[in-house]
CSV table of C-alpha atoms in Angstrom, one decimal:
chain,number,residue,atom,x,y,z
A,1,MET,CA,-22.2,20.4,18.9
A,2,ASP,CA,-22.3,16.6,19.3
A,3,ALA,CA,-19.3,15.3,17.3
A,4,THR,CA,-21.2,12.2,16.3
A,5,SER,CA,-23.7,14.3,14.3
A,6,PHE,CA,-21.1,16.6,12.8
A,7,PRO,CA,-21.6,16.9,9.0
A,8,HIS,CA,-19.1,16.8,6.2
A,9,VAL,CA,-18.2,20.4,5.3
A,10,ILE,CA,-15.8,21.8,2.7
A,11,PRO,CA,-15.2,25.5,2.8
A,12,PRO,CA,-13.6,26.5,-0.5
A,13,GLU,CA,-12.1,29.7,1.0
A,14,MET,CA,-10.2,32.4,-0.6
A,15,PRO,CA,-6.4,32.0,-0.4
A,16,GLN,CA,-5.7,34.6,2.2
A,17,TYR,CA,-7.8,33.2,5.0
A,18,GLY,CA,-4.8,31.1,6.2
A,19,GLN,CA,-6.5,27.7,6.0
A,20,ALA,CA,-4.5,24.5,6.6
A,21,ASN,CA,-4.7,21.7,4.1
A,22,HIS,CA,-6.0,18.8,6.2
A,23,ILE,CA,-9.0,17.0,7.4
A,24,PHE,CA,-10.2,17.1,10.9
A,25,GLN,CA,-11.6,13.7,11.7
A,26,LEU,CA,-14.6,14.0,14.0
A,27,MET,CA,-15.8,10.4,14.6
A,28,GLN,CA,-18.6,10.2,12.0
A,29,GLY,CA,-17.8,13.5,10.2
A,30,TRP,CA,-15.1,15.7,9.0
A,31,VAL,CA,-14.2,19.3,8.0
A,32,LEU,CA,-12.0,19.7,5.0
A,33,ASP,CA,-10.3,23.1,4.7
A,34,GLY,CA,-8.3,24.3,1.7
A,35,LEU,CA,-9.3,21.7,-0.8
A,36,PRO,CA,-10.4,21.5,-3.5
A,37,GLU,CA,-8.5,24.3,-5.2
A,38,SER,CA,-9.4,23.3,-8.8
A,39,ARG,CA,-11.9,21.3,-10.8
A,40,GLU,CA,-9.4,18.5,-11.2
A,41,GLN,CA,-9.2,18.2,-7.5
A,42,VAL,CA,-13.0,18.0,-7.3
A,43,LEU,CA,-13.0,15.1,-9.8
A,44,MET,CA,-10.2,13.4,-7.8
A,45,MET,CA,-12.1,13.7,-4.5
A,46,GLN,CA,-15.3,12.4,-6.1
A,47,THR,CA,-13.5,9.5,-7.5
A,48,LEU,CA,-12.2,8.7,-4.0
A,49,GLY,CA,-15.7,8.9,-2.6
A,50,LEU,CA,-15.1,12.2,-0.7
A,51,ALA,CA,-18.6,13.6,-0.9
A,52,PRO,CA,-19.4,16.5,1.5
A,53,ARG,CA,-23.0,17.0,2.8
A,54,HIS,CA,-22.5,20.8,3.1
A,55,VAL,CA,-20.2,23.2,1.3
A,56,ILE,CA,-19.6,26.7,2.6
A,57,VAL,CA,-17.9,29.5,0.6
A,58,LEU,CA,-16.8,32.6,2.4
A,59,ASN,CA,-16.9,35.7,0.3
A,60,ALA,CA,-15.6,39.3,0.8
A,61,PRO,CA,-14.6,42.2,-1.5
A,62,ASP,CA,-11.0,41.9,-2.8
A,63,MET,CA,-10.0,45.2,-1.3
A,64,VAL,CA,-11.1,44.0,2.1
A,65,LEU,CA,-9.1,40.8,1.7
A,66,ILE,CA,-6.0,42.6,0.5
A,67,GLU,CA,-6.2,45.0,3.5
A,68,ARG,CA,-6.5,42.0,5.9
A,69,ASN,CA,-3.6,40.3,4.3
A,70,LEU,CA,-1.3,43.4,4.5
A,71,GLY,CA,-1.9,43.6,8.2
A,72,LYS,CA,-0.7,40.1,9.0
A,73,ARG,CA,2.4,39.6,11.2
A,74,ILE,CA,4.1,36.4,12.4
A,75,ASP,CA,6.0,35.8,15.7
A,76,PRO,CA,9.1,33.9,14.5
A,77,GLN,CA,9.6,32.3,17.9
A,78,THR,CA,6.1,30.9,18.4
A,79,GLY,CA,4.7,30.8,14.9
A,80,GLU,CA,1.6,32.7,16.1
A,81,ILE,CA,-0.1,34.9,13.6
A,82,TYR,CA,-1.2,38.4,14.6
A,83,HIS,CA,-2.8,41.4,12.8
A,84,THR,CA,-2.0,45.1,13.1
A,85,THR,CA,-5.7,46.0,13.3
A,86,PHE,CA,-7.7,43.0,14.6
A,87,ASP,CA,-5.3,41.0,16.8
A,88,TRP,CA,-2.3,43.0,18.0
A,89,PRO,CA,-0.4,41.4,20.9
A,90,PRO,CA,-0.4,43.5,24.2
A,91,GLU,CA,3.2,42.6,25.1
A,92,PRO,CA,5.8,45.1,23.8
A,93,GLU,CA,8.4,42.3,23.6
A,94,THR,CA,6.1,40.3,21.3
A,95,GLN,CA,5.3,43.4,19.2
A,96,ASN,CA,9.0,44.1,18.6
A,97,ARG,CA,9.9,40.7,17.2
A,98,LEU,CA,6.9,40.4,14.8
A,99,VAL,CA,7.8,40.1,11.1
A,100,ILE,CA,6.0,40.5,7.9
A,101,PRO,CA,5.4,37.1,6.3
A,102,GLU,CA,6.4,36.4,2.7
A,103,GLY,CA,3.9,36.5,-0.1
A,104,ILE,CA,1.4,39.0,1.3
A,105,SER,CA,2.2,42.1,-0.7
A,106,GLU,CA,-0.7,43.8,-2.4
A,107,LEU,CA,0.5,42.6,-5.8
A,108,GLU,CA,1.1,39.0,-4.7
A,109,THR,CA,-2.3,38.9,-2.9
A,110,ALA,CA,-4.1,40.3,-5.9
A,111,ARG,CA,-2.4,37.6,-8.1
A,112,LYS,CA,-3.6,34.9,-5.7
A,113,LEU,CA,-7.1,36.3,-5.7
A,114,LEU,CA,-7.2,36.4,-9.5
A,115,GLU,CA,-6.2,32.7,-9.6
A,116,TYR,CA,-8.8,31.9,-6.9
A,117,HIS,CA,-11.6,33.6,-8.9
A,118,ARG,CA,-10.6,31.7,-12.0
A,119,ASN,CA,-10.8,28.4,-10.3
A,120,VAL,CA,-13.8,28.9,-8.0
A,121,ILE,CA,-16.2,29.4,-10.8
A,122,ARG,CA,-15.4,25.9,-12.0
A,123,ILE,CA,-15.5,24.4,-8.5
A,124,LEU,CA,-18.9,25.6,-7.2
A,125,PRO,CA,-21.1,24.1,-9.9
A,126,SER,CA,-19.9,20.7,-8.7
A,127,TYR,CA,-21.8,21.1,-5.5
A,128,PRO,CA,-25.4,22.0,-6.5
A,129,GLY,CA,-28.0,22.0,-3.7
A,130,ILE,CA,-25.4,21.8,-0.9
A,131,LEU,CA,-23.6,25.1,-1.3
A,132,LYS,CA,-24.0,28.1,1.1
A,133,ALA,CA,-22.3,31.5,0.5
A,134,ILE,CA,-21.6,33.5,3.6
A,135,SER,CA,-20.2,37.0,3.7
A,136,ALA,CA,-16.8,37.0,5.5
A,137,ASP,CA,-16.9,40.8,5.9
A,138,GLN,CA,-18.6,40.6,9.3
A,139,PRO,CA,-17.6,39.6,12.8
A,140,CYS,CA,-16.2,36.1,13.2
A,141,VAL,CA,-18.9,35.1,15.7
A,142,ASP,CA,-21.6,36.0,13.2
A,143,ILE,CA,-19.9,34.0,10.4
A,144,PHE,CA,-19.6,31.0,12.8
A,145,TYR,CA,-23.2,30.9,13.8
A,146,GLN,CA,-24.4,31.3,10.2
A,147,ALA,CA,-22.2,28.3,9.2
A,148,LEU,CA,-23.3,26.3,12.3
A,149,THR,CA,-27.0,26.9,11.4
A,150,TYR,CA,-26.4,25.7,7.9
A,151,VAL,CA,-24.4,22.6,8.7
A,152,GLN,CA,-27.1,21.5,11.1
A,153,THR,CA,-29.7,21.4,8.3
A,154,HIS,CA,-30.5,18.2,6.5
A,155,HIS,CA,-30.8,18.3,2.7
A,156,ARG,CA,-33.7,16.5,1.1
A,157,SER,CA,-32.9,14.3,-1.9
A,158,ASN,CA,-33.8,15.6,-5.3
A,159,ALA,CA,-34.9,12.2,-6.4
A,160,PRO,CA,-38.6,11.5,-6.6
A,161,PHE,CA,-38.2,8.1,-5.0
A,162,THR,CA,-35.6,6.1,-3.0
A,163,PRO,CA,-33.1,5.3,-5.7
A,164,ARG,CA,-31.5,1.9,-5.9
A,165,VAL,CA,-29.1,2.3,-8.7
A,166,LEU,CA,-27.0,-0.3,-10.5
A,167,LEU,CA,-24.1,0.8,-12.7
A,168,CYS,CA,-22.7,-1.8,-15.1
A,169,GLY,CA,-19.7,-1.5,-17.4
A,170,PRO,CA,-16.3,-2.8,-18.2
A,171,LEU,CA,-13.1,-2.0,-16.3
A,172,GLY,CA,-12.2,1.6,-16.9
A,173,SER,CA,-15.7,2.7,-18.0
A,174,GLY,CA,-16.0,5.3,-15.2
A,175,LYS,CA,-18.4,3.5,-12.9
A,176,SER,CA,-16.6,4.7,-9.7
A,177,LEU,CA,-16.7,8.3,-10.7
A,178,GLN,CA,-20.4,8.2,-11.7
A,179,ALA,CA,-21.3,6.5,-8.5
A,180,ALA,CA,-19.5,9.2,-6.5
A,181,LEU,CA,-21.3,11.9,-8.4
A,182,LEU,CA,-24.7,10.2,-7.8
A,183,ALA,CA,-23.9,9.7,-4.1
A,184,GLN,CA,-22.9,13.3,-3.7
A,185,LYS,CA,-25.9,14.8,-5.4
A,186,TYR,CA,-28.6,12.5,-4.2
A,187,GLY,CA,-27.2,11.4,-0.8
A,188,LEU,CA,-27.0,7.8,-1.9
A,189,VAL,CA,-24.8,5.2,-0.2
A,190,ASN,CA,-21.9,4.4,-2.6
A,191,VAL,CA,-21.6,0.7,-2.5
A,192,CYS,CA,-18.5,-0.6,-4.4
A,193,CYS,CA,-18.4,-4.4,-4.1
A,194,GLY,CA,-14.7,-4.7,-4.5
A,195,GLN,CA,-14.1,-2.0,-1.8
A,196,LEU,CA,-16.4,-3.8,0.6
A,197,LEU,CA,-14.3,-7.0,0.3
A,198,LYS,CA,-11.1,-5.1,0.8
A,199,GLU,CA,-12.5,-3.4,3.9
A,200,ALA,CA,-13.6,-6.7,5.4
A,201,VAL,CA,-10.1,-8.1,5.0
A,202,ALA,CA,-8.5,-5.0,6.4
A,203,ASP,CA,-10.8,-5.0,9.4
A,204,LYS,CA,-10.0,-8.6,10.1
A,205,SER,CA,-13.6,-9.4,10.4
A,206,LYS,CA,-15.1,-12.9,10.5
A,207,HIS,CA,-15.9,-12.7,6.8
A,208,GLY,CA,-12.6,-10.9,6.1
A,209,GLU,CA,-10.6,-13.9,7.3
A,210,VAL,CA,-12.5,-16.1,5.0
A,211,ILE,CA,-11.9,-13.8,2.0
A,212,ARG,CA,-8.1,-13.3,2.8
A,213,PRO,CA,-6.9,-16.6,1.3
A,214,PHE,CA,-8.7,-15.9,-2.0
A,215,PHE,CA,-7.1,-12.4,-2.2
A,216,GLU,CA,-3.6,-13.9,-1.4
A,217,LYS,CA,-4.0,-16.5,-4.2
A,218,HIS,CA,-5.5,-14.0,-6.6
A,219,MET,CA,-8.6,-16.2,-6.8
A,220,ALA,CA,-12.3,-15.1,-7.3
A,221,VAL,CA,-14.2,-14.8,-4.0
A,222,PRO,CA,-17.2,-17.2,-4.0
A,223,ASP,CA,-20.6,-15.6,-4.7
A,224,SER,CA,-22.0,-16.8,-1.4
A,225,ILE,CA,-19.4,-14.9,0.6
A,226,ILE,CA,-19.7,-11.8,-1.6
A,227,MET,CA,-23.5,-11.8,-1.0
A,228,LYS,CA,-23.1,-12.0,2.8
A,229,ILE,CA,-20.8,-8.9,2.8
A,230,LEU,CA,-23.0,-7.0,0.3
A,231,THR,CA,-26.3,-7.7,1.9
A,232,GLN,CA,-25.0,-6.6,5.3
A,233,ARG,CA,-24.2,-3.2,3.7
A,234,LEU,CA,-27.4,-2.9,1.8
A,235,ASP,CA,-29.4,-3.7,5.0
A,236,ARG,CA,-27.9,-0.9,7.0
A,237,GLN,CA,-30.2,1.9,7.9
A,238,ASP,CA,-28.6,4.6,5.7
A,239,SER,CA,-28.9,2.3,2.7
A,240,VAL,CA,-32.5,1.6,3.3
A,241,GLN,CA,-33.5,5.2,4.0
A,242,ARG,CA,-31.3,7.1,1.5
A,243,GLY,CA,-31.0,4.5,-1.3
A,244,TRP,CA,-27.8,3.2,-2.8
A,245,VAL,CA,-25.7,3.1,-6.0
A,246,LEU,CA,-24.0,-0.3,-6.5
A,247,HIS,CA,-21.1,-1.1,-8.9
A,248,GLY,CA,-18.8,-4.0,-9.2
A,249,PHE,CA,-21.6,-6.5,-8.7
A,250,PRO,CA,-23.3,-8.4,-10.3
A,251,ARG,CA,-20.9,-9.4,-13.0
A,252,ASP,CA,-22.9,-12.2,-14.5
A,253,LEU,CA,-26.5,-13.6,-14.8
A,254,ASP,CA,-26.1,-16.0,-11.8
A,255,GLN,CA,-25.1,-13.1,-9.5
A,256,ALA,CA,-27.9,-10.9,-10.8
A,257,GLN,CA,-30.5,-13.6,-10.1
A,258,MET,CA,-29.1,-14.2,-6.7
A,259,LEU,CA,-29.3,-10.5,-5.9
A,260,ASP,CA,-32.9,-10.4,-7.1
A,261,SER,CA,-34.0,-13.5,-5.2
A,262,LEU,CA,-32.8,-11.9,-2.0
A,263,GLY,CA,-34.9,-8.8,-2.5
A,264,TYR,CA,-32.2,-6.3,-3.6
A,265,SER,CA,-33.5,-5.4,-7.0
A,266,PRO,CA,-32.3,-2.1,-8.4
A,267,ASN,CA,-35.0,0.3,-9.7
A,268,ARG,CA,-32.5,2.0,-12.1
A,269,VAL,CA,-29.9,0.2,-14.1
A,270,PHE,CA,-27.3,1.8,-16.4
A,271,PHE,CA,-24.8,0.2,-18.7
A,272,LEU,CA,-21.8,2.4,-19.5
A,273,ASN,CA,-20.7,1.5,-23.0
A,274,VAL,CA,-17.0,2.2,-23.8
A,275,PRO,CA,-15.1,0.9,-26.8
A,276,LEU,CA,-12.2,-1.4,-26.3
A,277,ASP,CA,-9.7,1.2,-27.8
A,278,SER,CA,-10.8,3.8,-25.3
A,279,VAL,CA,-10.6,1.5,-22.3
A,280,MET,CA,-7.1,0.4,-23.5
A,281,GLU,CA,-6.0,4.0,-23.7
A,282,ARG,CA,-7.4,4.8,-20.2
A,283,LEU,CA,-5.9,1.9,-18.5
A,284,THR,CA,-2.7,0.7,-20.2
A,285,LEU,CA,-1.1,4.1,-20.2
A,286,ARG,CA,-1.5,4.5,-16.4
A,287,ARG,CA,1.8,4.7,-14.5
A,288,THR,CA,2.9,5.2,-10.9
A,289,ASP,CA,6.0,6.9,-9.5
A,290,PRO,CA,7.5,4.4,-7.0
A,291,VAL,CA,9.3,7.2,-5.2
A,292,THR,CA,6.5,9.7,-4.6
A,293,GLY,CA,3.4,7.5,-5.2
A,294,GLU,CA,2.1,10.0,-7.7
A,295,ARG,CA,0.0,8.6,-10.4
A,296,TYR,CA,0.4,9.7,-14.1
A,297,HIS,CA,-1.1,8.9,-17.4
A,298,LEU,CA,1.2,9.0,-20.4
A,299,MET,CA,-1.3,10.8,-22.5
A,300,HIS,CA,-3.5,12.9,-20.2
A,301,LYS,CA,-1.1,13.5,-17.3
A,302,PRO,CA,2.5,12.9,-18.5
A,303,PRO,CA,5.3,13.1,-15.9
A,304,PRO,CA,6.9,16.6,-15.8
A,305,THR,CA,10.5,15.4,-16.2
A,306,LEU,CA,12.4,12.7,-18.1
A,307,GLU,CA,13.9,11.5,-14.8
A,308,ILE,CA,10.4,10.8,-13.4
A,309,GLN,CA,9.3,9.2,-16.6
A,310,GLU,CA,12.2,6.7,-16.6
A,311,ARG,CA,11.3,5.4,-13.1
A,312,LEU,CA,7.6,5.0,-13.7
A,313,LEU,CA,6.0,1.6,-13.2
A,314,GLN,CA,2.9,0.0,-14.6
A,315,ASN,CA,0.6,-2.0,-12.4
A,316,PRO,CA,0.4,-5.6,-13.8
A,317,ARG,CA,-3.4,-5.4,-13.8
A,318,ASP,CA,-3.1,-2.6,-16.4
A,319,SER,CA,-1.1,-4.7,-18.9
A,320,GLU,CA,-2.7,-4.9,-22.3
A,321,GLU,CA,-3.2,-8.7,-21.9
A,322,ARG,CA,-5.0,-8.4,-18.6
A,323,VAL,CA,-7.2,-5.6,-19.7
A,324,LYS,CA,-8.3,-7.4,-22.9
A,325,LEU,CA,-9.0,-10.5,-20.8
A,326,LYS,CA,-11.3,-8.6,-18.4
A,327,MET,CA,-13.0,-6.7,-21.3
A,328,ASP,CA,-13.7,-10.0,-23.0
A,329,LEU,CA,-15.1,-11.5,-19.8
A,330,PHE,CA,-17.4,-8.5,-19.3
A,331,TYR,CA,-18.9,-8.5,-22.8
A,332,ARG,CA,-19.4,-12.2,-22.7
A,333,ASN,CA,-21.8,-11.7,-19.7
A,334,ALA,CA,-23.2,-8.3,-20.7
A,335,ALA,CA,-25.8,-9.6,-23.1
A,336,GLU,CA,-27.4,-11.8,-20.5
A,337,LEU,CA,-27.3,-9.0,-17.9
A,338,GLU,CA,-28.9,-6.5,-20.3
A,339,GLN,CA,-31.7,-9.1,-21.1
A,340,PHE,CA,-32.2,-9.7,-17.3
A,341,TYR,CA,-32.5,-6.0,-16.6
A,342,GLY,CA,-34.9,-5.3,-19.4
A,343,GLN,CA,-35.5,-1.7,-18.5
A,344,ALA,CA,-31.8,-0.8,-18.3
A,345,VAL,CA,-30.5,2.3,-20.0
A,346,THR,CA,-27.3,2.2,-22.2
A,347,VAL,CA,-25.2,5.3,-21.9
A,348,ASN,CA,-22.2,6.2,-24.1
A,349,GLY,CA,-19.4,6.3,-21.5
A,350,ASP,CA,-16.8,7.5,-24.0
A,351,GLN,CA,-17.3,11.2,-23.4
A,352,ASP,CA,-16.8,13.9,-20.7
A,353,PRO,CA,-17.7,12.5,-17.2
A,354,TYR,CA,-20.2,15.3,-16.6
A,355,THR,CA,-21.9,14.7,-19.9
A,356,VAL,CA,-22.2,11.0,-18.9
A,357,PHE,CA,-23.6,12.1,-15.5
A,358,GLU,CA,-26.2,14.3,-17.1
A,359,TYR,CA,-27.5,11.3,-19.1
A,360,ILE,CA,-27.6,9.1,-16.0
A,361,GLU,CA,-29.2,11.8,-13.9
A,362,SER,CA,-32.0,12.2,-16.4
A,363,GLY,CA,-32.8,8.5,-15.8
A,364,ILE,CA,-32.8,9.1,-12.1
A,365,ILE,CA,-35.2,12.0,-12.0
A,366,ASN,CA,-37.7,10.7,-14.6
A,367,PRO,CA,-40.7,8.8,-13.2
A,368,LEU,CA,-40.5,5.0,-12.9
A,369,PRO,CA,-41.6,3.3,-16.2
A,370,LYS,CA,-45.1,2.0,-16.2
A,371,LYS,CA,-45.5,-1.8,-16.5
A,372,VAL,CA,-47.2,-2.9,-19.6
A,373,PRO,CA,-50.1,-5.3,-18.7
């Protein structure tokens, strides 16, 4: 198969298949094996924009899987894995030095399977429309060709039109997560304005070199430069064909008018409304471990030990003063933006992310509003 057309695949396999937790980068595609293992990891991946095009789950009866696991053997010299039934080495020397790996007893395998079953029922609903279940209780070559056939298919969008979605909301309102969810379900291009600017700087592009001094001095990038970067992304073929979800821009009326005048008008606009107290709780309690890089939240994800807690650091942008300043700036411009986008929908963003997504999704799949003459 041509690597340039290789799709994004996540196989949420059962624990005893021996998968490695890594991503195989294949030019314009990747195969992720071993993640996600929980709904929390699903949310984290979606927040980071990791949205697969195809998801394959390999199923087999527990007794079959336990039997397979019990037959595993490892060569301590080479690290090669063999099986007493399916893949036994022909050399007597190799046979004699094989050992039973740890953690494959019937009891331990059954415990891992129980944990897998508890988690997988919360993972699979996160990938509606792109999920394929394949029986793993058949020859490997048959499994491979079924998987290959599936990943070579192209899913049609569930949207009744080409969505051009704009998400507005204050810092910490969940725009990034909702954009990732929309991009995943409807195949939209996730366009984060701030991320585009960072990528331009990192790539050392012509525009990136212009942006760099503003970043270094912590100054706002001029609208004219932002529009050049943004329109380049919105003009790309995938954005035109599949549609897009934009967040992080526009932030005020002037930017909205500029976007509209250049022909990039959204056909769905959502304002995520989150109270100041909730935003303060979400952002000002975030901490980072400078040793491991692990991120914590003092309320929702506290550090496991006192030692870790004592060394946690707060990003200056999460300080109470900075957050209040940005919230005030957003709400000063929000009224004009809401008036400019007269058909915008206001959504309560202070609730479970999937509940918020359901409200947004209902606005995506409903027919376009009819213009009143």
